[in-house]
Every structure is written in C-alpha cells, then in structure tokens.
C-alpha cells in the first residue's frame, strides 16, 4: 500500500512507499489521508476528485470514495491500483481536488492539493530476445495449440458436410440433403397409396387440404 498525506500547506507527501511495477492490477492500493477540515471547509462534505497524468501525459480523473472510518484521525480514501495506472512505466503526477456546492448561498467551494509523483517501475521483457533453447518450450506450446485448432476445424468441416440443411421431394421421394447433396435414406411418399411398405422404404399417404 502507498499512503499519501496532505500537509497543512496542502502539499501531498508519500509517507509509506512500496514498489509498483508495470501491468500490476488490483493488488496494491493508494490511500489518501486528509484532515477533517481545512480553514472553515468540512472536507467530509466535499467530493474528492483524483486527477493525474499518465506517462504519455494524458489526463485522467476519478471520484474517490471515502472510507467509512477515520484512519489515524484523518479522512481516508482508498483506491485500488489498476492497469490503467500501471499501463506504462514512468512517473505519474497526482493531485486531488475537493469541491462542494452550497445551494443556499449559491457558492461553490474548491480546494486543490499540491502534486505528488508516483513512479511505475519497468519490467524486463524476457521474450524480446529468447535463445533457441528457450524457444523449444514455446514452440511446443504453439504446436499443441495449432494441432487443437486444426482438429476443431476438421470436426466443424465434417459436421457442416453431414448436417441436414434442406429437404427435397422429387419423384414421390422425400430426401434430406446437406450442401445440396443427398444424405441418409430416402422415403417414398405416394399420394393415394394404401400404406403398404416394400423393402426398407415406407409409403405414406398424402392428404392435401
């Protein structure tokens, strides 16, 4: 956990530090601590908005949710560190804005803190260059995945060829087809027949309405 405290002069300072590495997600947290009041402004009645610029100098903002209980006598706001913050290594510049609108006096109160820097540490890209011996294991994984994909494709192709997708009726015979080709045994249907069967082919009467 990283703890950031606001000083009486509204500057922010990191009082507890831990290493944060690129692409880490939902493990460490940022905890912001503020006094309950500043001057005559009750900060617990304000909205706290975190503003920061990432390593590409792109601005972000997020409303902080206040913890139910005070932490060491201070207002506490805890934010999980996600991959939006840790996407790239480098320095991230943070500050917080408190804002409150008094509808009776039609006054908006705004307090800005100073800025503090959070450093995201890089990780070595082990697969940027991999020796041939190390690649053997990777090749096995790729080969295994490729064989499974090919087996799935063949199964899908066989299913597509053999599944019935239409039915035809020609020369008193009812026939299932798949991709335009007959599949299975045909059934003889003769209008006005007596219902007799011959061999393995059944005859049915057709009643027209």
PDB file of C-alpha atoms in Angstrom:
ATOM      1  CA  UNK A   1       0.000   0.000   0.000  1.00  0.00           C
ATOM      2  CA  UNK A   2       1.102   3.550  -0.739  1.00  0.00           C
ATOM      3  CA  UNK A   3      -0.024   6.201   1.774  1.00  0.00           C
ATOM      4  CA  UNK A   4      -0.262   9.828   0.631  1.00  0.00           C
ATOM      5  CA  UNK A   5      -0.930  12.559   3.216  1.00  0.00           C
ATOM      6  CA  UNK A   6      -1.931  16.207   2.745  1.00  0.00           C
ATOM      7  CA  UNK A   7       0.197  18.614   4.782  1.00  0.00           C
ATOM      8  CA  UNK A   8      -1.173  21.840   6.352  1.00  0.00           C
ATOM      9  CA  UNK A   9       0.117  23.778   3.315  1.00  0.00           C
ATOM     10  CA  UNK A  10      -1.966  21.472   1.038  1.00  0.00           C
ATOM     11  CA  UNK A  11       1.099  19.740  -0.369  1.00  0.00           C
ATOM     12  CA  UNK A  12       0.950  15.963  -0.775  1.00  0.00           C
ATOM     13  CA  UNK A  13       3.682  13.679   0.523  1.00  0.00           C
ATOM     14  CA  UNK A  14       4.151   9.915   0.308  1.00  0.00           C
ATOM     15  CA  UNK A  15       4.624   8.629   3.859  1.00  0.00           C
ATOM     16  CA  UNK A  16       4.534   4.917   3.041  1.00  0.00           C
ATOM     17  CA  UNK A  17       6.029   3.572  -0.172  1.00  0.00           C
ATOM     18  CA  UNK A  18       6.055   0.230  -1.969  1.00  0.00           C
ATOM     19  CA  UNK A  19       7.293  -0.674  -5.426  1.00  0.00           C
ATOM     20  CA  UNK A  20       4.651  -0.612  -8.162  1.00  0.00           C
ATOM     21  CA  UNK A  21       5.531  -2.434 -11.356  1.00  0.00           C
ATOM     22  CA  UNK A  22       4.136  -2.130 -14.843  1.00  0.00           C
ATOM     23  CA  UNK A  23       0.903  -4.053 -15.556  1.00  0.00           C
ATOM     24  CA  UNK A  24       0.200  -4.803 -11.897  1.00  0.00           C
ATOM     25  CA  UNK A  25      -3.531  -4.885 -11.215  1.00  0.00           C
ATOM     26  CA  UNK A  26      -5.789  -4.717  -8.127  1.00  0.00           C
ATOM     27  CA  UNK A  27      -3.098  -5.837  -5.659  1.00  0.00           C
ATOM     28  CA  UNK A  28      -1.646  -2.676  -4.116  1.00  0.00           C
ATOM     29  CA  UNK A  29      -3.682   0.376  -3.128  1.00  0.00           C
ATOM     30  CA  UNK A  30      -3.344   4.121  -2.869  1.00  0.00           C
ATOM     31  CA  UNK A  31      -4.548   5.519   0.465  1.00  0.00           C
ATOM     32  CA  UNK A  32      -5.061   9.286   0.655  1.00  0.00           C
ATOM     33  CA  UNK A  33      -5.289  10.907   4.092  1.00  0.00           C
ATOM     34  CA  UNK A  34      -6.747  14.390   4.684  1.00  0.00           C
ATOM     35  CA  UNK A  35      -7.730  16.452   7.732  1.00  0.00           C
ATOM     36  CA  UNK A  36     -11.431  16.577   8.510  1.00  0.00           C
ATOM     37  CA  UNK A  37     -11.457  20.335   7.977  1.00  0.00           C
ATOM     38  CA  UNK A  38      -9.326  22.883   6.185  1.00  0.00           C
ATOM     39  CA  UNK A  39      -9.857  26.505   7.214  1.00  0.00           C
ATOM     40  CA  UNK A  40     -13.659  26.511   7.678  1.00  0.00           C
ATOM     41  CA  UNK A  41     -14.346  23.923   4.994  1.00  0.00           C
ATOM     42  CA  UNK A  42     -15.552  20.496   6.162  1.00  0.00           C
ATOM     43  CA  UNK A  43     -13.791  18.170   3.723  1.00  0.00           C
ATOM     44  CA  UNK A  44     -16.051  15.241   4.624  1.00  0.00           C
ATOM     45  CA  UNK A  45     -18.921  17.131   2.965  1.00  0.00           C
ATOM     46  CA  UNK A  46     -16.961  17.586  -0.270  1.00  0.00           C
ATOM     47  CA  UNK A  47     -16.464  15.414  -3.319  1.00  0.00           C
ATOM     48  CA  UNK A  48     -12.836  14.305  -3.665  1.00  0.00           C
ATOM     49  CA  UNK A  49     -11.614  14.003  -7.246  1.00  0.00           C
ATOM     50  CA  UNK A  50      -8.284  12.398  -8.087  1.00  0.00           C
ATOM     51  CA  UNK A  51      -6.591  13.938 -11.116  1.00  0.00           C
ATOM     52  CA  UNK A  52      -3.467  12.517 -12.677  1.00  0.00           C
ATOM     53  CA  UNK A  53      -1.463  12.469 -15.882  1.00  0.00           C
ATOM     54  CA  UNK A  54      -0.001   9.181 -17.077  1.00  0.00           C
ATOM     55  CA  UNK A  55       3.404   8.594 -18.618  1.00  0.00           C
ATOM     56  CA  UNK A  56       2.052   9.671 -22.014  1.00  0.00           C
ATOM     57  CA  UNK A  57       0.919  12.976 -20.471  1.00  0.00           C
ATOM     58  CA  UNK A  58      -2.756  12.012 -20.885  1.00  0.00           C
ATOM     59  CA  UNK A  59      -5.028  13.430 -18.172  1.00  0.00           C
ATOM     60  CA  UNK A  60      -7.351  11.200 -16.130  1.00  0.00           C
ATOM     61  CA  UNK A  61      -9.785  11.858 -13.289  1.00  0.00           C
ATOM     62  CA  UNK A  62     -11.650   9.658 -10.860  1.00  0.00           C
ATOM     63  CA  UNK A  63     -14.003  10.333  -7.941  1.00  0.00           C
ATOM     64  CA  UNK A  64     -12.544   8.951  -4.733  1.00  0.00           C
ATOM     65  CA  UNK A  65     -14.777   7.005  -2.365  1.00  0.00           C
ATOM     66  CA  UNK A  66     -14.302   7.901   1.313  1.00  0.00           C
ATOM     67  CA  UNK A  67     -13.743   5.059   3.760  1.00  0.00           C
ATOM     68  CA  UNK A  68     -16.389   4.728   6.446  1.00  0.00           C
ATOM     69  CA  UNK A  69     -13.948   5.122   9.333  1.00  0.00           C
ATOM     70  CA  UNK A  70     -11.202   7.633  10.020  1.00  0.00           C
ATOM     71  CA  UNK A  71      -7.615   6.447   9.695  1.00  0.00           C
ATOM     72  CA  UNK A  72      -5.423   7.774  12.499  1.00  0.00           C
ATOM     73  CA  UNK A  73      -7.856  10.678  12.948  1.00  0.00           C
ATOM     74  CA  UNK A  74      -7.892  11.619   9.265  1.00  0.00           C
ATOM     75  CA  UNK A  75     -10.335  11.236   6.380  1.00  0.00           C
ATOM     76  CA  UNK A  76      -9.286   8.190   4.378  1.00  0.00           C
ATOM     77  CA  UNK A  77      -9.807   7.473   0.692  1.00  0.00           C
ATOM     78  CA  UNK A  78      -8.602   4.120  -0.692  1.00  0.00           C
ATOM     79  CA  UNK A  79      -8.143   3.463  -4.396  1.00  0.00           C
ATOM     80  CA  UNK A  80      -7.050   0.068  -5.840  1.00  0.00           C
ATOM     81  CA  UNK A  81      -4.197   0.422  -8.321  1.00  0.00           C
ATOM     82  CA  UNK A  82      -5.334  -0.966 -11.687  1.00  0.00           C
ATOM     83  CA  UNK A  83      -3.727  -1.425 -15.093  1.00  0.00           C
ATOM     84  CA  UNK A  84      -4.916   1.997 -16.258  1.00  0.00           C
ATOM     85  CA  UNK A  85      -2.438   3.491 -13.809  1.00  0.00           C
ATOM     86  CA  UNK A  86       0.299   0.893 -14.355  1.00  0.00           C
ATOM     87  CA  UNK A  87      -0.032   0.504 -18.133  1.00  0.00           C
ATOM     88  CA  UNK A  88       3.363   2.085 -18.844  1.00  0.00           C
ATOM     89  CA  UNK A  89       6.495   2.577 -16.725  1.00  0.00           C
ATOM     90  CA  UNK A  90       7.480   6.073 -15.677  1.00  0.00           C
ATOM     91  CA  UNK A  91       6.262   8.924 -13.481  1.00  0.00           C
ATOM     92  CA  UNK A  92       2.584   9.617 -12.816  1.00  0.00           C
ATOM     93  CA  UNK A  93       1.691  13.029 -11.365  1.00  0.00           C
ATOM     94  CA  UNK A  94      -1.223  13.032  -8.904  1.00  0.00           C
ATOM     95  CA  UNK A  95      -3.273  15.711  -7.181  1.00  0.00           C
ATOM     96  CA  UNK A  96      -6.719  15.889  -5.555  1.00  0.00           C
ATOM     97  CA  UNK A  97      -9.495  18.466  -5.828  1.00  0.00           C
ATOM     98  CA  UNK A  98     -12.199  18.896  -3.165  1.00  0.00           C
ATOM     99  CA  UNK A  99     -15.389  20.584  -4.291  1.00  0.00           C
ATOM    100  CA  UNK A 100     -18.675  21.483  -2.602  1.00  0.00           C
ATOM    101  CA  UNK A 101     -21.665  23.494  -3.770  1.00  0.00           C
ATOM    102  CA  UNK A 102     -23.815  25.384  -1.253  1.00  0.00           C
ATOM    103  CA  UNK A 103     -27.214  25.855  -2.906  1.00  0.00           C
ATOM    104  CA  UNK A 104     -28.439  28.277  -0.226  1.00  0.00           C
ATOM    105  CA  UNK A 105     -25.632  30.753  -0.719  1.00  0.00           C
ATOM    106  CA  UNK A 106     -25.076  29.704  -4.333  1.00  0.00           C
ATOM    107  CA  UNK A 107     -21.392  29.271  -3.618  1.00  0.00           C
ATOM    108  CA  UNK A 108     -19.014  26.636  -4.905  1.00  0.00           C
ATOM    109  CA  UNK A 109     -16.027  25.786  -2.731  1.00  0.00           C
ATOM    110  CA  UNK A 110     -12.925  24.351  -4.436  1.00  0.00           C
ATOM    111  CA  UNK A 111      -9.682  23.194  -2.821  1.00  0.00           C
ATOM    112  CA  UNK A 112      -6.698  21.958  -4.832  1.00  0.00           C
ATOM    113  CA  UNK A 113      -3.867  19.982  -3.281  1.00  0.00           C
ATOM    114  CA  UNK A 114      -0.306  20.068  -4.465  1.00  0.00           C
ATOM    115  CA  UNK A 115       1.095  17.451  -6.785  1.00  0.00           C
ATOM    116  CA  UNK A 116       2.906  14.255  -5.877  1.00  0.00           C
ATOM    117  CA  UNK A 117       4.747  11.849  -8.160  1.00  0.00           C
ATOM    118  CA  UNK A 118       4.165   8.088  -8.268  1.00  0.00           C
ATOM    119  CA  UNK A 119       6.759   6.059 -10.168  1.00  0.00           C
ATOM    120  CA  UNK A 120       5.760   2.923 -12.092  1.00  0.00           C
ATOM    121  CA  UNK A 121       8.769   0.637 -12.407  1.00  0.00           C
ATOM    122  CA  UNK A 122       9.540  -1.218 -15.661  1.00  0.00           C
ATOM    123  CA  UNK A 123       9.842  -4.983 -16.048  1.00  0.00           C
ATOM    124  CA  UNK A 124      12.297  -6.688 -18.373  1.00  0.00           C
ATOM    125  CA  UNK A 125      10.698  -8.156 -21.495  1.00  0.00           C
ATOM    126  CA  UNK A 126      12.098 -11.668 -21.398  1.00  0.00           C
ATOM    127  CA  UNK A 127      10.630 -12.518 -24.812  1.00  0.00           C
ATOM    128  CA  UNK A 128      12.130  -9.536 -26.575  1.00  0.00           C
ATOM    129  CA  UNK A 129      15.076 -11.845 -27.333  1.00  0.00           C
ATOM    130  CA  UNK A 130      14.842 -15.549 -26.480  1.00  0.00           C
ATOM    131  CA  UNK A 131      17.691 -18.029 -27.055  1.00  0.00           C
ATOM    132  CA  UNK A 132      16.896 -21.011 -29.306  1.00  0.00           C
ATOM    133  CA  UNK A 133      16.927 -23.475 -26.406  1.00  0.00           C
ATOM    134  CA  UNK A 134      14.318 -21.448 -24.552  1.00  0.00           C
ATOM    135  CA  UNK A 135      12.180 -21.293 -27.684  1.00  0.00           C
ATOM    136  CA  UNK A 136      11.774 -25.083 -27.746  1.00  0.00           C
ATOM    137  CA  UNK A 137       9.249 -24.961 -24.931  1.00  0.00           C
ATOM    138  CA  UNK A 138       7.372 -22.077 -26.587  1.00  0.00           C
ATOM    139  CA  UNK A 139       7.369 -23.986 -29.898  1.00  0.00           C
ATOM    140  CA  UNK A 140       5.816 -26.991 -28.174  1.00  0.00           C
ATOM    141  CA  UNK A 141       3.021 -24.836 -26.784  1.00  0.00           C
ATOM    142  CA  UNK A 142       2.381 -23.264 -30.181  1.00  0.00           C
ATOM    143  CA  UNK A 143       2.429 -26.671 -31.903  1.00  0.00           C
ATOM    144  CA  UNK A 144      -0.007 -28.148 -29.397  1.00  0.00           C
ATOM    145  CA  UNK A 145      -2.355 -25.205 -29.830  1.00  0.00           C
ATOM    146  CA  UNK A 146      -2.109 -25.433 -33.632  1.00  0.00           C
ATOM    147  CA  UNK A 147      -2.982 -29.160 -33.637  1.00  0.00           C
ATOM    148  CA  UNK A 148      -6.042 -28.493 -31.465  1.00  0.00           C
ATOM    149  CA  UNK A 149      -7.180 -25.721 -33.806  1.00  0.00           C
ATOM    150  CA  UNK A 150      -6.775 -27.977 -36.867  1.00  0.00           C
ATOM    151  CA  UNK A 151      -8.713 -30.792 -35.176  1.00  0.00           C
ATOM    152  CA  UNK A 152     -11.515 -28.374 -34.323  1.00  0.00           C
ATOM    153  CA  UNK A 153     -11.593 -27.093 -37.911  1.00  0.00           C
ATOM    154  CA  UNK A 154     -11.823 -30.651 -39.317  1.00  0.00           C
ATOM    155  CA  UNK A 155     -14.611 -31.508 -36.884  1.00  0.00           C
ATOM    156  CA  UNK A 156     -16.506 -28.380 -37.900  1.00  0.00           C
ATOM    157  CA  UNK A 157     -15.977 -29.199 -41.603  1.00  0.00           C
ATOM    158  CA  UNK A 158     -17.253 -32.771 -41.155  1.00  0.00           C
ATOM    159  CA  UNK A 159     -20.267 -31.539 -39.243  1.00  0.00           C
ATOM    160  CA  UNK A 160     -21.009 -28.977 -41.946  1.00  0.00           C
ATOM    161  CA  UNK A 161     -20.883 -31.643 -44.666  1.00  0.00           C
ATOM    162  CA  UNK A 162     -23.081 -34.153 -42.866  1.00  0.00           C
ATOM    163  CA  UNK A 163     -25.671 -31.997 -41.151  1.00  0.00           C
ATOM    164  CA  UNK A 164     -29.060 -31.797 -42.862  1.00  0.00           C
ATOM    165  CA  UNK A 165     -29.793 -28.284 -44.054  1.00  0.00           C
ATOM    166  CA  UNK A 166     -32.596 -28.882 -46.564  1.00  0.00           C
ATOM    167  CA  UNK A 167     -35.190 -31.393 -47.764  1.00  0.00           C
ATOM    168  CA  UNK A 168     -36.304 -32.297 -51.295  1.00  0.00           C
ATOM    169  CA  UNK A 169     -39.335 -34.065 -52.701  1.00  0.00           C
ATOM    170  CA  UNK A 170     -38.955 -35.455 -56.214  1.00  0.00           C
ATOM    171  CA  UNK A 171     -40.492 -38.464 -57.961  1.00  0.00           C
ATOM    172  CA  UNK A 172     -42.549 -39.346 -54.861  1.00  0.00           C
ATOM    173  CA  UNK A 173     -39.378 -39.485 -52.725  1.00  0.00           C
ATOM    174  CA  UNK A 174     -38.562 -37.371 -49.681  1.00  0.00           C
ATOM    175  CA  UNK A 175     -34.818 -36.841 -49.265  1.00  0.00           C
ATOM    176  CA  UNK A 176     -32.661 -34.967 -46.717  1.00  0.00           C
ATOM    177  CA  UNK A 177     -29.745 -33.013 -48.183  1.00  0.00           C
ATOM    178  CA  UNK A 178     -26.593 -31.334 -46.879  1.00  0.00           C
ATOM    179  CA  UNK A 179     -24.961 -28.640 -49.020  1.00  0.00           C
ATOM    180  CA  UNK A 180     -27.077 -29.799 -51.958  1.00  0.00           C
ATOM    181  CA  UNK A 181     -26.027 -33.482 -51.668  1.00  0.00           C
ATOM    182  CA  UNK A 182     -28.390 -36.267 -50.545  1.00  0.00           C
ATOM    183  CA  UNK A 183     -27.717 -37.820 -47.133  1.00  0.00           C
ATOM    184  CA  UNK A 184     -29.319 -40.840 -45.496  1.00  0.00           C
ATOM    185  CA  UNK A 185     -32.087 -42.999 -46.984  1.00  0.00           C
ATOM    186  CA  UNK A 186     -34.937 -41.534 -48.971  1.00  0.00           C
ATOM    187  CA  UNK A 187     -38.560 -42.111 -48.005  1.00  0.00           C
ATOM    188  CA  UNK A 188     -41.153 -42.957 -50.652  1.00  0.00           C
ATOM    189  CA  UNK A 189     -44.349 -40.951 -50.295  1.00  0.00           C
ATOM    190  CA  UNK A 190     -47.070 -41.867 -52.820  1.00  0.00           C
ATOM    191  CA  UNK A 191     -50.261 -39.889 -52.908  1.00  0.00           C
ATOM    192  CA  UNK A 192     -53.320 -42.101 -52.518  1.00  0.00           C
ATOM    193  CA  UNK A 193     -51.346 -45.277 -51.711  1.00  0.00           C
ATOM    194  CA  UNK A 194     -52.748 -47.997 -49.489  1.00  0.00           C
ATOM    195  CA  UNK A 195     -49.995 -47.623 -46.889  1.00  0.00           C
ATOM    196  CA  UNK A 196     -48.183 -50.825 -47.894  1.00  0.00           C
ATOM    197  CA  UNK A 197     -44.471 -50.984 -47.412  1.00  0.00           C
ATOM    198  CA  UNK A 198     -41.923 -52.555 -49.669  1.00  0.00           C
ATOM    199  CA  UNK A 199     -38.429 -53.491 -48.519  1.00  0.00           C
ATOM    200  CA  UNK A 200     -36.912 -50.860 -46.229  1.00  0.00           C
ATOM    201  CA  UNK A 201     -38.831 -47.988 -47.818  1.00  0.00           C
ATOM    202  CA  UNK A 202     -42.038 -46.897 -46.157  1.00  0.00           C
ATOM    203  CA  UNK A 203     -45.021 -45.475 -48.062  1.00  0.00           C
ATOM    204  CA  UNK A 204     -47.189 -42.679 -46.699  1.00  0.00           C
ATOM    205  CA  UNK A 205     -50.499 -41.263 -47.828  1.00  0.00           C
ATOM    206  CA  UNK A 206     -50.528 -37.552 -48.643  1.00  0.00           C
ATOM    207  CA  UNK A 207     -53.682 -35.728 -47.634  1.00  0.00           C
ATOM    208  CA  UNK A 208     -53.978 -32.345 -49.247  1.00  0.00           C
ATOM    209  CA  UNK A 209     -56.083 -29.520 -47.769  1.00  0.00           C
TER     210      UNK A 209
END
